[in-house]
Coordinates of C-alpha atoms in Angstrom, one line a residue:
M1 CA 110.2 110.0 89.7
K2 CA 106.4 109.9 89.7
F3 CA 104.3 106.9 89.0
R4 CA 100.6 106.8 88.3
V5 CA 98.5 103.7 87.5
V6 CA 96.7 104.4 84.3
K7 CA 94.9 101.0 83.8
R8 CA 94.8 97.7 85.6
V9 CA 94.4 94.5 83.7
G10 CA 93.9 91.3 85.8
I11 CA 95.7 90.8 89.1
W12 CA 99.3 91.2 88.0
S13 CA 99.2 93.3 84.8
F14 CA 99.0 97.0 84.7
V15 CA 100.0 100.1 82.7
V16 CA 102.0 102.7 84.5
A17 CA 102.8 106.3 83.3
V18 CA 106.3 107.3 84.4
T19 CA 107.6 110.8 84.6
L20 CA 111.4 111.0 84.7
P21 CA 112.9 114.5 85.3
F22 CA 116.3 115.3 83.9
S23 CA 118.5 118.4 84.0
S24 CA 117.9 119.3 80.4
C25 CA 114.4 118.0 79.8
M26 CA 111.4 116.1 81.2
T27 CA 110.5 112.8 79.6
T28 CA 107.3 110.9 80.0
A29 CA 107.0 107.3 79.0
S30 CA 104.4 104.6 79.3
V31 CA 105.6 101.3 80.8
V32 CA 103.6 98.1 80.4
L33 CA 104.3 95.3 82.8
T34 CA 102.7 91.9 82.1
P35 CA 102.9 88.5 83.8
V36 CA 105.0 85.8 82.1
V37 CA 104.7 82.6 84.2
G38 CA 104.7 84.6 87.4
A39 CA 107.4 87.0 86.2
L40 CA 107.0 90.7 85.3
M41 CA 108.2 91.6 81.8
L42 CA 108.8 95.1 80.5
V43 CA 107.2 95.8 77.2
E44 CA 108.3 99.4 76.7
H45 CA 110.7 101.7 78.7
A46 CA 111.6 105.3 78.9
Q47 CA 114.5 106.7 76.9
H48 CA 117.3 108.0 79.2
G49 CA 115.7 106.2 82.2
L50 CA 115.9 103.0 84.1
R51 CA 115.9 99.8 82.0
V52 CA 114.0 96.9 83.4
S53 CA 113.8 93.6 81.6
T54 CA 113.2 90.0 82.5
H55 CA 115.5 87.0 82.0
D56 CA 114.1 83.5 82.7
H57 CA 111.5 84.7 85.2
G58 CA 113.9 87.3 86.6
Y59 CA 114.5 91.0 86.1
V60 CA 117.4 93.4 85.8
R61 CA 117.2 97.2 86.6
D62 CA 119.9 99.6 85.4
Y63 CA 121.0 103.0 86.4
S64 CA 120.7 105.7 83.7
N65 CA 124.4 105.4 83.2
G66 CA 124.0 101.8 82.0
Q67 CA 125.4 100.1 85.2
T68 CA 123.2 97.3 86.6
K69 CA 121.3 98.5 89.7
E70 CA 119.8 95.2 90.8
R71 CA 118.8 91.8 89.5
G72 CA 116.6 89.1 90.9
S73 CA 113.7 86.9 90.1
Y74 CA 110.0 86.4 90.8
K75 CA 107.9 83.3 91.4
N76 CA 104.1 83.6 91.7
G77 CA 104.4 87.4 91.9
R78 CA 106.9 87.5 94.8
L79 CA 110.6 88.0 94.9
N80 CA 112.1 84.5 95.0
G81 CA 115.7 83.2 94.6
P82 CA 119.0 85.1 94.4
H83 CA 118.8 88.9 94.6
T84 CA 121.8 91.3 94.1
T85 CA 122.0 95.1 94.2
F86 CA 124.9 97.3 93.0
Y87 CA 126.1 100.8 93.5
R88 CA 126.1 103.3 90.6
N89 CA 129.9 102.7 90.3
G90 CA 129.3 99.0 89.6
Q91 CA 130.4 97.8 93.0
K92 CA 128.2 95.1 94.6
K93 CA 126.0 96.6 97.4
S94 CA 124.0 93.6 98.7
E95 CA 123.5 89.9 98.0
G96 CA 121.1 87.4 99.4
V97 CA 118.1 85.1 98.7
Y98 CA 114.3 85.7 98.8
K99 CA 111.9 82.9 99.5
A100 CA 108.3 83.6 98.8
G101 CA 108.8 87.4 99.0
K102 CA 110.8 87.3 102.3
Q103 CA 114.5 87.6 102.9
N104 CA 115.9 84.2 103.9
G105 CA 119.4 82.9 104.9
L106 CA 122.6 84.9 104.9
W107 CA 122.5 88.4 103.3
K108 CA 125.8 90.3 102.8
M109 CA 126.2 94.1 102.3
W110 CA 129.2 96.1 101.2
H111 CA 130.2 99.7 101.3
D112 CA 130.6 101.5 97.9
D113 CA 134.4 100.9 98.1
G114 CA 133.9 97.1 98.4
Q115 CA 134.6 96.9 102.2
K116 CA 132.2 94.5 104.1
Q117 CA 129.4 96.4 105.8
A118 CA 127.0 93.8 107.1
E119 CA 126.1 90.1 107.4
V120 CA 122.5 89.4 108.4
N121 CA 120.9 86.0 108.9
W122 CA 117.2 86.0 108.0
E123 CA 114.4 83.4 108.6
A124 CA 111.2 84.0 106.8
G125 CA 111.7 87.8 106.7
N126 CA 112.9 88.2 110.3
A127 CA 116.5 89.1 111.1
V128 CA 117.8 86.5 113.6
S129 CA 121.5 87.6 113.8
A130 CA 123.6 90.4 112.4
K131 CA 127.2 91.8 112.3
F132 CA 128.2 95.2 111.1
W133 CA 131.5 96.9 110.0
N134 CA 132.3 100.5 109.4
R135 CA 134.3 101.8 106.4
K136 CA 137.6 101.2 108.3
G137 CA 136.7 97.5 108.8
A138 CA 136.0 97.8 112.6
E139 CA 133.0 95.9 113.9
V140 CA 130.2 98.2 115.1
K141 CA 126.9 97.5 116.8
T142 CA 124.3 98.9 114.3
L143 CA 123.9 99.4 110.6
H144 CA 123.5 103.1 111.3
E145 CA 127.0 103.2 112.8
A146 CA 128.4 101.1 109.9
R147 CA 127.1 103.7 107.4
K148 CA 128.7 106.7 109.1

C-alpha cells in the first residue's frame, strides 16, 4: 500500500492518495481525513480496501474481508481511551488503553487461536512489567519467544 500526501489543509486535515494493489487489478482512491472535535473522520474510502470510519470521536478499521482490524478513539489528535486490535479471523489480538497518545495501564495480547500471549503494564508509554506465554501456554521470557 502506498500513501502520498496530495494537499494539507490546516494542522490535522489532509488529503491522501491511496494505491491499493490487488491480485486482479490496481485501484486508486482519494481519502479525505478531516478533524471532528479532535477525531479523524473518513469522508471517502477505496472500494475493496480498508474501511475507516469514526464513531463518537473514535475510529474503526476493517480488513478487506470485512472483519474489524482495530478500533479506538482520539482526543486532541492523539490516541486516547480503549484500543482493541483483531486478527483477520476475528479473534482479539490486543486490548489496552491509550492516554494522551501513550500506552497506559495493563495491555493484553493473544495468539490468533485465542491463547494468552502477553500482559504488559505501561506507565506513560514505558513498559514497567511484562509476562509472556507461548502457543502452548508455557511462560517464556520474551515476546519474541512467545511468537515462535
